[in-house]
PDB file of C-alpha atoms in Angstrom:
ATOM      1  CA  MET A   1     -56.076   4.664  51.199  1.00 78.00           C
ATOM      2  CA  SER A   2     -55.392   8.040  51.751  1.00 91.00           C
ATOM      3  CA  TRP A   3     -54.798  11.511  49.410  1.00 92.00           C
ATOM      4  CA  GLU A   4     -51.047  11.620  50.840  1.00 93.00           C
ATOM      5  CA  ALA A   5     -50.282   7.783  50.904  1.00 93.00           C
ATOM      6  CA  VAL A   6     -51.106   8.140  47.293  1.00 94.00           C
ATOM      7  CA  ALA A   7     -49.594  10.630  46.776  1.00 95.00           C
ATOM      8  CA  SER A   8     -46.292   9.505  47.830  1.00 95.00           C
ATOM      9  CA  PHE A   9     -46.678   5.942  46.406  1.00 95.00           C
ATOM     10  CA  SER A  10     -46.637   7.878  42.931  1.00 95.00           C
ATOM     11  CA  LEU A  11     -43.769  10.232  44.257  1.00 96.00           C
ATOM     12  CA  VAL A  12     -41.512   6.868  44.251  1.00 96.00           C
ATOM     13  CA  LEU A  13     -42.892   5.137  41.659  1.00 96.00           C
ATOM     14  CA  VAL A  14     -42.402   8.247  39.150  1.00 97.00           C
ATOM     15  CA  THR A  15     -39.247   8.414  40.411  1.00 97.00           C
ATOM     16  CA  LEU A  16     -37.882   4.729  40.438  1.00 97.00           C
ATOM     17  CA  ILE A  17     -39.103   5.165  36.453  1.00 97.00           C
ATOM     18  CA  GLY A  18     -36.740   8.510  36.431  1.00 97.00           C
ATOM     19  CA  ILE A  19     -33.957   6.764  37.729  1.00 97.00           C
ATOM     20  CA  ASN A  20     -34.212   3.544  35.364  1.00 97.00           C
ATOM     21  CA  LEU A  21     -34.993   5.725  32.179  1.00 97.00           C
ATOM     22  CA  GLY A  22     -31.554   8.036  33.493  1.00 97.00           C
ATOM     23  CA  MET A  23     -30.030   4.705  33.291  1.00 97.00           C
ATOM     24  CA  ILE A  24     -31.036   3.686  30.075  1.00 98.00           C
ATOM     25  CA  LYS A  25     -30.176   6.482  28.745  1.00 97.00           C
ATOM     26  CA  SER A  26     -26.731   6.314  29.981  1.00 97.00           C
ATOM     27  CA  MET A  27     -26.378   2.386  28.549  1.00 97.00           C
ATOM     28  CA  LEU A  28     -27.211   3.828  25.641  1.00 98.00           C
ATOM     29  CA  ASP A  29     -24.811   7.164  24.974  1.00 97.00           C
ATOM     30  CA  ARG A  30     -21.934   5.037  26.620  1.00 97.00           C
ATOM     31  CA  HIS A  31     -23.276   2.212  23.445  1.00 97.00           C
ATOM     32  CA  TYR A  32     -23.371   4.707  21.586  1.00 97.00           C
ATOM     33  CA  HIS A  33     -19.781   5.849  22.047  1.00 97.00           C
ATOM     34  CA  MET A  34     -18.426   2.369  21.839  1.00 97.00           C
ATOM     35  CA  THR A  35     -19.649   2.087  18.415  1.00 97.00           C
ATOM     36  CA  LEU A  36     -18.617   5.209  16.954  1.00 97.00           C
ATOM     37  CA  ARG A  37     -14.526   4.349  18.426  1.00 97.00           C
ATOM     38  CA  GLU A  38     -15.007   0.613  16.714  1.00 96.00           C
ATOM     39  CA  ALA A  39     -16.641   2.143  13.811  1.00 97.00           C
ATOM     40  CA  GLU A  40     -13.426   4.648  13.460  1.00 97.00           C
ATOM     41  CA  ARG A  41     -10.638   1.612  14.293  1.00 97.00           C
ATOM     42  CA  TRP A  42     -12.871  -0.340  11.714  1.00 97.00           C
ATOM     43  CA  GLN A  43     -12.072   2.661   9.083  1.00 97.00           C
ATOM     44  CA  GLU A  44      -8.390   2.858   9.609  1.00 97.00           C
ATOM     45  CA  ILE A  45      -7.997  -1.077   9.933  1.00 97.00           C
ATOM     46  CA  GLU A  46      -9.620  -1.020   6.199  1.00 97.00           C
ATOM     47  CA  ARG A  47      -7.451   2.240   5.048  1.00 96.00           C
ATOM     48  CA  GLY A  48      -4.314   0.546   6.081  1.00 96.00           C
ATOM     49  CA  LEU A  49      -5.452  -2.436   4.581  1.00 95.00           C
ATOM     50  CA  PHE A  50      -5.869  -0.875   1.172  1.00 95.00           C
ATOM     51  CA  ASP A  51      -2.613   1.080   1.372  1.00 94.00           C
ATOM     52  CA  LEU A  52      -1.046  -2.048   1.721  1.00 92.00           C
ATOM     53  CA  ARG A  53      -3.056  -3.393  -1.054  1.00 91.00           C
ATOM     54  CA  ALA A  54      -1.972  -0.135  -2.705  1.00 91.00           C
ATOM     55  CA  MET A  55       1.745  -0.776  -1.819  1.00 89.00           C
ATOM     56  CA  LEU A  56       2.752  -4.340  -2.496  1.00 86.00           C
ATOM     57  CA  PRO A  57       2.148  -5.111  -5.890  1.00 83.00           C
ATOM     58  CA  LEU A  58       5.088  -1.854  -5.965  1.00 82.00           C
ATOM     59  CA  GLU A  59       6.855  -3.983  -3.562  1.00 80.00           C
ATOM     60  CA  TYR A  60       6.580  -7.133  -5.556  1.00 81.00           C
ATOM     61  CA  VAL A  61       7.957  -5.521  -8.994  1.00 79.00           C
ATOM     62  CA  ARG A  62      10.775  -4.017  -6.774  1.00 85.00           C
ATOM     63  CA  ARG A  63      11.499  -7.414  -5.066  1.00 84.00           C
ATOM     64  CA  GLU A  64      11.613  -8.860  -8.577  1.00 85.00           C
ATOM     65  CA  ASP A  65      13.466  -6.903 -10.133  1.00 87.00           C
ATOM     66  CA  TRP A  66      16.462  -6.914  -6.983  1.00 88.00           C
ATOM     67  CA  ILE A  67      16.159 -10.943  -7.676  1.00 91.00           C
ATOM     68  CA  ARG A  68      16.829 -10.334 -11.176  1.00 92.00           C
ATOM     69  CA  PHE A  69      19.820  -7.945 -11.439  1.00 92.00           C
ATOM     70  CA  GLY A  70      21.389  -9.941  -8.520  1.00 93.00           C
ATOM     71  CA  GLY A  71      21.163 -12.828 -10.954  1.00 95.00           C
ATOM     72  CA  THR A  72      22.768 -10.938 -13.786  1.00 96.00           C
ATOM     73  CA  LEU A  73      24.891  -9.208 -11.580  1.00 96.00           C
ATOM     74  CA  ASP A  74      26.585 -12.988 -10.248  1.00 96.00           C
ATOM     75  CA  ALA A  75      26.518 -14.382 -13.755  1.00 97.00           C
ATOM     76  CA  LYS A  76      29.148 -11.817 -15.180  1.00 97.00           C
ATOM     77  CA  LEU A  77      30.938 -11.945 -11.784  1.00 97.00           C
ATOM     78  CA  ASP A  78      31.094 -15.695 -12.718  1.00 97.00           C
ATOM     79  CA  ALA A  79      32.002 -14.676 -16.226  1.00 97.00           C
ATOM     80  CA  LEU A  80      34.752 -12.325 -15.172  1.00 97.00           C
ATOM     81  CA  ARG A  81      35.907 -14.944 -12.651  1.00 97.00           C
ATOM     82  CA  GLU A  82      36.219 -17.390 -15.453  1.00 96.00           C
ATOM     83  CA  GLU A  83      37.677 -14.898 -17.375  1.00 95.00           C
ATOM     84  CA  MET A  84      41.082 -13.944 -14.842  1.00 96.00           C
ATOM     85  CA  ARG A  85      41.670 -17.903 -14.250  1.00 95.00           C
ATOM     86  CA  GLU A  86      42.472 -17.898 -17.855  1.00 93.00           C
ATOM     87  CA  ASP A  87      44.327 -15.243 -18.050  1.00 93.00           C
ATOM     88  CA  ILE A  88      46.183 -16.206 -14.796  1.00 94.00           C
ATOM     89  CA  SER A  89      46.814 -19.819 -16.133  1.00 92.00           C
ATOM     90  CA  GLY A  90      48.964 -17.982 -19.344  1.00 89.00           C
ATOM     91  CA  VAL A  91      50.990 -16.130 -17.103  1.00 91.00           C
ATOM     92  CA  LYS A  92      51.940 -19.152 -14.994  1.00 89.00           C
ATOM     93  CA  GLU A  93      52.463 -20.990 -17.982  1.00 89.00           C
ATOM     94  CA  ARG A  94      54.558 -18.332 -19.164  1.00 87.00           C
ATOM     95  CA  LEU A  95      56.586 -18.037 -16.069  1.00 87.00           C
ATOM     96  CA  TYR A  96      57.237 -21.531 -14.995  1.00 87.00           C
ATOM     97  CA  ALA A  97      57.568 -22.433 -18.328  1.00 84.00           C
ATOM     98  CA  GLY A  98      61.575 -22.559 -18.356  1.00 72.00           C
ATOM     99  CA  ARG A  99      62.166 -23.993 -14.852  1.00 69.00           C
ATOM    100  CA  ASN A 100      60.553 -27.474 -16.051  1.00 56.00           C
TER     101      ASN A 100
END
């Protein structure tokens, strides 16, 4: 083996090792950036979940209050309707009392 052949083989070997190291570094960098992006996305999801957990009791209480208010309003309207029916029946009796 000549000195030039050993040098050429070494040069090709070093070049292949350099290309492989460059590709491995590129793949690790891409994996690192994807991991950072995923971590940011998980943090946003977690933050949204915490906000939802904080707001959910308030919305639930508001909904319960609205249902209670609606029930009370319906009961008052029913009582008012009964009262008006009694008054209207009294007026009808007075109007039609002389006709029969």
